[in-house]
Amino acid sequence: MFNSPERHPAFEEYCECIFELHEDDLDVIQARIAERLQVSRASVSQMIEKMNKAGLVVAENSRITLTVAGQNLAQQVVRRHRLAERFLTDILGLSWADAHQEAGKWEHVISDDVEVAMNRVLGAPTTCPHGNPIPGSSYIATDAVPLSQLASGTKFTVSRIPEELEFTPGLLDFLQQSSILPGRRGEISETNHDGTMSVVIDGNTIGVSAFASSRILVTA
């Protein structure tokens, strides 16, 4: 559990966004935050100024980083979001896409006691359904690489579906329906010059776009 002095929903949303962009190795700049949160750049600029005054972020040379307080708040929100996703998929049977949307609401209202109970009921999971680590868990990182880096004929195991893909309309449903799920094994049957790939999972051949193949993390 993470202690944080702030429970302002907007601050939580922005800290979570900055944390996840950094987690996906993306430059954390105002334009990218605006794109992820689907708000105007002017709104982002105003919010970053407020968060700076609140001691949650530091903005230097157009790059935005979380302070210790901001990091603690982000980890708390991300932890609750990913636990909620686990609960919604594993216990209630919701789809990946529906769980992602619902967890975005739950993350702001889950109390400390509910968080502890949820973690207990779920058996202290280390990742969300998409394989992303739950802060504060016993997660151990793997030597995962983007699917696009592997050659035809290579066998792989799906490791993670980064947050960037979770925000791409329709993609979570496609990945779930195609069995491109953490822990599933497959083999690359074809790679193309444009970055698109064909993979075989559960006996089915699936076409994966260049955008997705360069972001889906796997172990060979």
Short mmCIF file of C-alpha atoms in Angstrom, two decimals:
data_model
loop_
_atom_site.label_atom_id
_atom_site.label_comp_id
_atom_site.label_asym_id
_atom_site.label_seq_id
_atom_site.Cartn_x
_atom_site.Cartn_y
_atom_site.Cartn_z
CA MET A 1 0.00 0.00 0.00
CA PHE A 2 1.25 3.49 -0.82
CA ASN A 3 0.71 6.53 1.35
CA SER A 4 -0.15 9.74 -0.46
CA PRO A 5 -1.41 13.11 0.78
CA GLU A 6 -3.53 13.69 -2.33
CA ARG A 7 -6.83 12.10 -3.42
CA HIS A 8 -7.74 14.70 -6.06
CA PRO A 9 -9.18 12.73 -9.04
CA ALA A 10 -7.59 15.01 -11.65
CA PHE A 11 -4.20 14.82 -9.96
CA GLU A 12 -4.57 11.04 -9.76
CA GLU A 13 -5.43 10.81 -13.45
CA TYR A 14 -2.44 12.87 -14.52
CA CYS A 15 0.03 11.13 -12.19
CA GLU A 16 -1.20 7.78 -13.50
CA CYS A 17 -0.79 8.93 -17.10
CA ILE A 18 2.75 10.22 -16.52
CA PHE A 19 3.69 6.98 -14.70
CA GLU A 20 2.37 4.81 -17.54
CA LEU A 21 4.01 6.85 -20.30
CA HIS A 22 7.32 6.51 -18.49
CA GLU A 23 6.67 2.79 -17.97
CA ASP A 24 6.25 2.39 -21.74
CA ASP A 25 9.55 4.24 -22.33
CA LEU A 26 7.81 7.19 -23.99
CA ASP A 27 8.92 10.81 -23.62
CA VAL A 28 6.60 12.46 -21.12
CA ILE A 29 5.67 15.73 -22.77
CA GLN A 30 2.48 17.77 -22.65
CA ALA A 31 1.40 16.80 -26.18
CA ARG A 32 1.58 13.10 -25.33
CA ILE A 33 -0.37 13.58 -22.10
CA ALA A 34 -3.03 15.50 -24.03
CA GLU A 35 -3.27 12.69 -26.58
CA ARG A 36 -3.52 9.97 -23.93
CA LEU A 37 -6.12 11.78 -21.81
CA GLN A 38 -7.95 13.23 -24.84
CA VAL A 39 -7.86 16.80 -23.55
CA SER A 40 -6.50 20.02 -24.98
CA ARG A 41 -2.86 21.02 -24.62
CA ALA A 42 -4.02 24.17 -22.84
CA SER A 43 -5.79 22.03 -20.23
CA VAL A 44 -2.64 19.95 -19.75
CA SER A 45 -0.52 23.06 -19.35
CA GLN A 46 -2.84 24.43 -16.67
CA MET A 47 -2.97 21.13 -14.80
CA ILE A 48 0.80 20.62 -14.89
CA GLU A 49 1.21 24.10 -13.38
CA LYS A 50 -1.19 23.21 -10.55
CA MET A 51 0.57 19.88 -9.97
CA ASN A 52 3.93 21.61 -9.89
CA LYS A 53 2.68 23.93 -7.16
CA ALA A 54 1.29 20.91 -5.29
CA GLY A 55 4.70 19.27 -5.39
CA LEU A 56 3.66 16.35 -7.59
CA VAL A 57 5.63 17.03 -10.78
CA VAL A 58 8.67 18.84 -12.09
CA ALA A 59 8.67 20.25 -15.63
CA GLU A 60 12.08 20.95 -17.15
CA ASN A 61 13.12 21.31 -20.79
CA SER A 62 9.60 20.30 -21.90
CA ARG A 63 9.94 16.95 -20.07
CA ILE A 64 7.68 16.16 -17.12
CA THR A 65 8.70 13.93 -14.22
CA LEU A 66 6.99 12.89 -11.03
CA THR A 67 8.33 13.95 -7.66
CA VAL A 68 8.47 11.41 -4.83
CA ALA A 69 4.97 12.47 -3.77
CA GLY A 70 3.75 12.24 -7.36
CA GLN A 71 5.31 8.81 -7.78
CA ASN A 72 3.65 7.56 -4.60
CA LEU A 73 0.27 8.82 -5.75
CA ALA A 74 0.75 7.32 -9.23
CA GLN A 75 1.72 3.92 -7.83
CA GLN A 76 -1.33 3.90 -5.59
CA VAL A 77 -3.70 4.68 -8.46
CA VAL A 78 -2.02 2.27 -10.89
CA ARG A 79 -2.07 -0.48 -8.27
CA ARG A 80 -5.79 -0.02 -7.67
CA HIS A 81 -6.54 0.18 -11.39
CA ARG A 82 -4.70 -3.07 -12.13
CA LEU A 83 -6.18 -4.87 -9.13
CA ALA A 84 -9.62 -3.72 -10.28
CA GLU A 85 -8.94 -5.04 -13.78
CA ARG A 86 -7.98 -8.40 -12.26
CA PHE A 87 -11.15 -8.50 -10.18
CA LEU A 88 -13.37 -7.49 -13.08
CA THR A 89 -11.90 -10.10 -15.45
CA ASP A 90 -11.03 -12.97 -13.10
CA ILE A 91 -14.02 -12.77 -10.75
CA LEU A 92 -16.76 -11.02 -12.73
CA GLY A 93 -15.81 -12.28 -16.19
CA LEU A 94 -15.74 -8.93 -18.00
CA SER A 95 -13.82 -8.56 -21.25
CA TRP A 96 -10.41 -6.89 -21.30
CA ALA A 97 -11.81 -3.73 -22.90
CA ASP A 98 -14.78 -3.43 -20.52
CA ALA A 99 -12.60 -4.10 -17.48
CA HIS A 100 -10.13 -1.42 -18.57
CA GLN A 101 -12.91 1.16 -18.83
CA GLU A 102 -14.53 0.21 -15.52
CA ALA A 103 -11.21 0.09 -13.66
CA GLY A 104 -10.65 3.69 -14.71
CA LYS A 105 -13.62 4.59 -12.50
CA TRP A 106 -12.89 2.20 -9.64
CA GLU A 107 -9.29 3.37 -9.17
CA HIS A 108 -10.49 6.68 -7.69
CA VAL A 109 -12.90 5.24 -5.11
CA ILE A 110 -11.22 2.08 -3.80
CA SER A 111 -10.34 2.53 -0.12
CA ASP A 112 -7.29 1.12 1.65
CA ASP A 113 -9.38 -1.64 3.25
CA VAL A 114 -11.02 -2.62 -0.03
CA GLU A 115 -7.63 -2.66 -1.75
CA VAL A 116 -6.26 -5.06 0.87
CA ALA A 117 -9.35 -7.29 0.64
CA MET A 118 -9.30 -7.31 -3.15
CA ASN A 119 -5.63 -8.27 -3.19
CA ARG A 120 -6.35 -11.11 -0.74
CA VAL A 121 -9.31 -12.47 -2.71
CA LEU A 122 -7.29 -12.39 -5.92
CA GLY A 123 -4.35 -14.22 -4.33
CA ALA A 124 -1.92 -11.28 -4.45
CA PRO A 125 -1.51 -11.10 -8.24
CA THR A 126 1.66 -9.56 -9.66
CA THR A 127 0.24 -8.29 -12.94
CA CYS A 128 -2.94 -6.95 -14.47
CA PRO A 129 -4.70 -9.16 -17.06
CA HIS A 130 -2.49 -7.63 -19.75
CA GLY A 131 0.74 -8.57 -18.00
CA ASN A 132 1.67 -5.12 -16.71
CA PRO A 133 3.19 -5.15 -13.19
CA ILE A 134 1.10 -4.24 -10.17
CA PRO A 135 3.06 -1.74 -8.05
CA GLY A 136 3.82 -3.08 -4.60
CA SER A 137 3.51 -6.72 -5.68
CA SER A 138 6.27 -9.32 -5.91
CA TYR A 139 6.50 -8.90 -9.69
CA ILE A 140 9.79 -10.02 -11.27
CA ALA A 141 10.64 -8.47 -14.63
CA THR A 142 11.36 -10.70 -17.61
CA ASP A 143 13.74 -10.16 -20.52
CA ALA A 144 10.88 -9.28 -22.84
CA VAL A 145 11.37 -7.70 -26.27
CA PRO A 146 8.93 -6.32 -28.85
CA LEU A 147 7.39 -9.00 -31.05
CA SER A 148 8.64 -7.12 -34.13
CA GLN A 149 12.26 -7.86 -33.20
CA LEU A 150 11.85 -11.60 -33.72
CA ALA A 151 12.44 -13.40 -37.02
CA SER A 152 10.12 -15.76 -38.87
CA GLY A 153 10.07 -19.22 -37.34
CA THR A 154 10.79 -17.94 -33.83
CA LYS A 155 8.66 -19.34 -31.03
CA PHE A 156 7.61 -16.93 -28.32
CA THR A 157 5.53 -16.47 -25.18
CA VAL A 158 3.44 -13.32 -24.80
CA SER A 159 4.64 -11.35 -21.78
CA ARG A 160 2.97 -7.92 -21.70
CA ILE A 161 0.45 -5.75 -23.54
CA PRO A 162 1.71 -2.22 -22.70
CA GLU A 163 -0.70 0.50 -21.65
CA GLU A 164 -0.28 2.31 -24.98
CA LEU A 165 -2.12 -0.55 -26.68
CA GLU A 166 -4.88 -0.50 -24.07
CA PHE A 167 -5.80 3.02 -25.20
CA THR A 168 -5.97 2.09 -28.90
CA PRO A 169 -9.67 1.72 -29.87
CA GLY A 170 -10.69 -1.87 -30.57
CA LEU A 171 -7.24 -3.34 -30.00
CA LEU A 172 -7.85 -4.95 -26.59
CA ASP A 173 -10.88 -6.80 -27.96
CA PHE A 174 -8.85 -7.95 -30.98
CA LEU A 175 -5.96 -9.21 -28.85
CA GLN A 176 -8.25 -11.06 -26.45
CA GLN A 177 -10.28 -12.64 -29.25
CA SER A 178 -7.06 -13.63 -31.03
CA SER A 179 -5.64 -15.27 -27.87
CA ILE A 180 -2.68 -12.86 -27.85
CA LEU A 181 -2.69 -13.09 -24.07
CA PRO A 182 0.10 -13.11 -21.47
CA GLY A 183 1.38 -16.64 -21.06
CA ARG A 184 0.16 -17.86 -24.46
CA ARG A 185 2.74 -19.41 -26.76
CA GLY A 186 2.99 -18.83 -30.47
CA GLU A 187 5.26 -18.85 -33.47
CA ILE A 188 6.00 -16.21 -36.08
CA SER A 189 5.03 -17.54 -39.50
CA GLU A 190 5.77 -14.45 -41.58
CA THR A 191 7.29 -10.99 -41.27
CA ASN A 192 6.83 -8.26 -43.84
CA HIS A 193 8.88 -5.22 -44.79
CA ASP A 194 6.11 -2.89 -43.63
CA GLY A 195 6.34 -4.30 -40.11
CA THR A 196 3.18 -6.40 -40.22
CA MET A 197 3.48 -9.98 -39.05
CA SER A 198 1.59 -13.25 -39.09
CA VAL A 199 1.70 -15.38 -35.96
CA VAL A 200 0.24 -18.76 -35.12
CA ILE A 201 -1.41 -19.14 -31.70
CA ASP A 202 -3.67 -22.06 -30.73
CA GLY A 203 -3.52 -23.29 -34.31
CA ASN A 204 -4.87 -20.04 -35.74
CA THR A 205 -2.94 -17.65 -37.98
CA ILE A 206 -3.36 -14.03 -36.92
CA GLY A 207 -2.26 -10.87 -38.68
CA VAL A 208 -0.62 -8.34 -36.36
CA SER A 209 -0.18 -4.70 -37.41
CA ALA A 210 3.18 -2.96 -37.33
CA PHE A 211 1.88 -0.67 -34.59
CA ALA A 212 0.95 -3.61 -32.36
CA SER A 213 3.91 -5.87 -33.18
CA SER A 214 6.38 -3.13 -32.23
CA ARG A 215 4.74 -2.81 -28.80
CA ILE A 216 3.58 -6.29 -27.75
CA LEU A 217 6.30 -7.65 -25.45
CA VAL A 218 7.27 -11.30 -25.65
CA THR A 219 9.99 -13.69 -24.51
CA ALA A 220 11.59 -15.92 -27.14
#
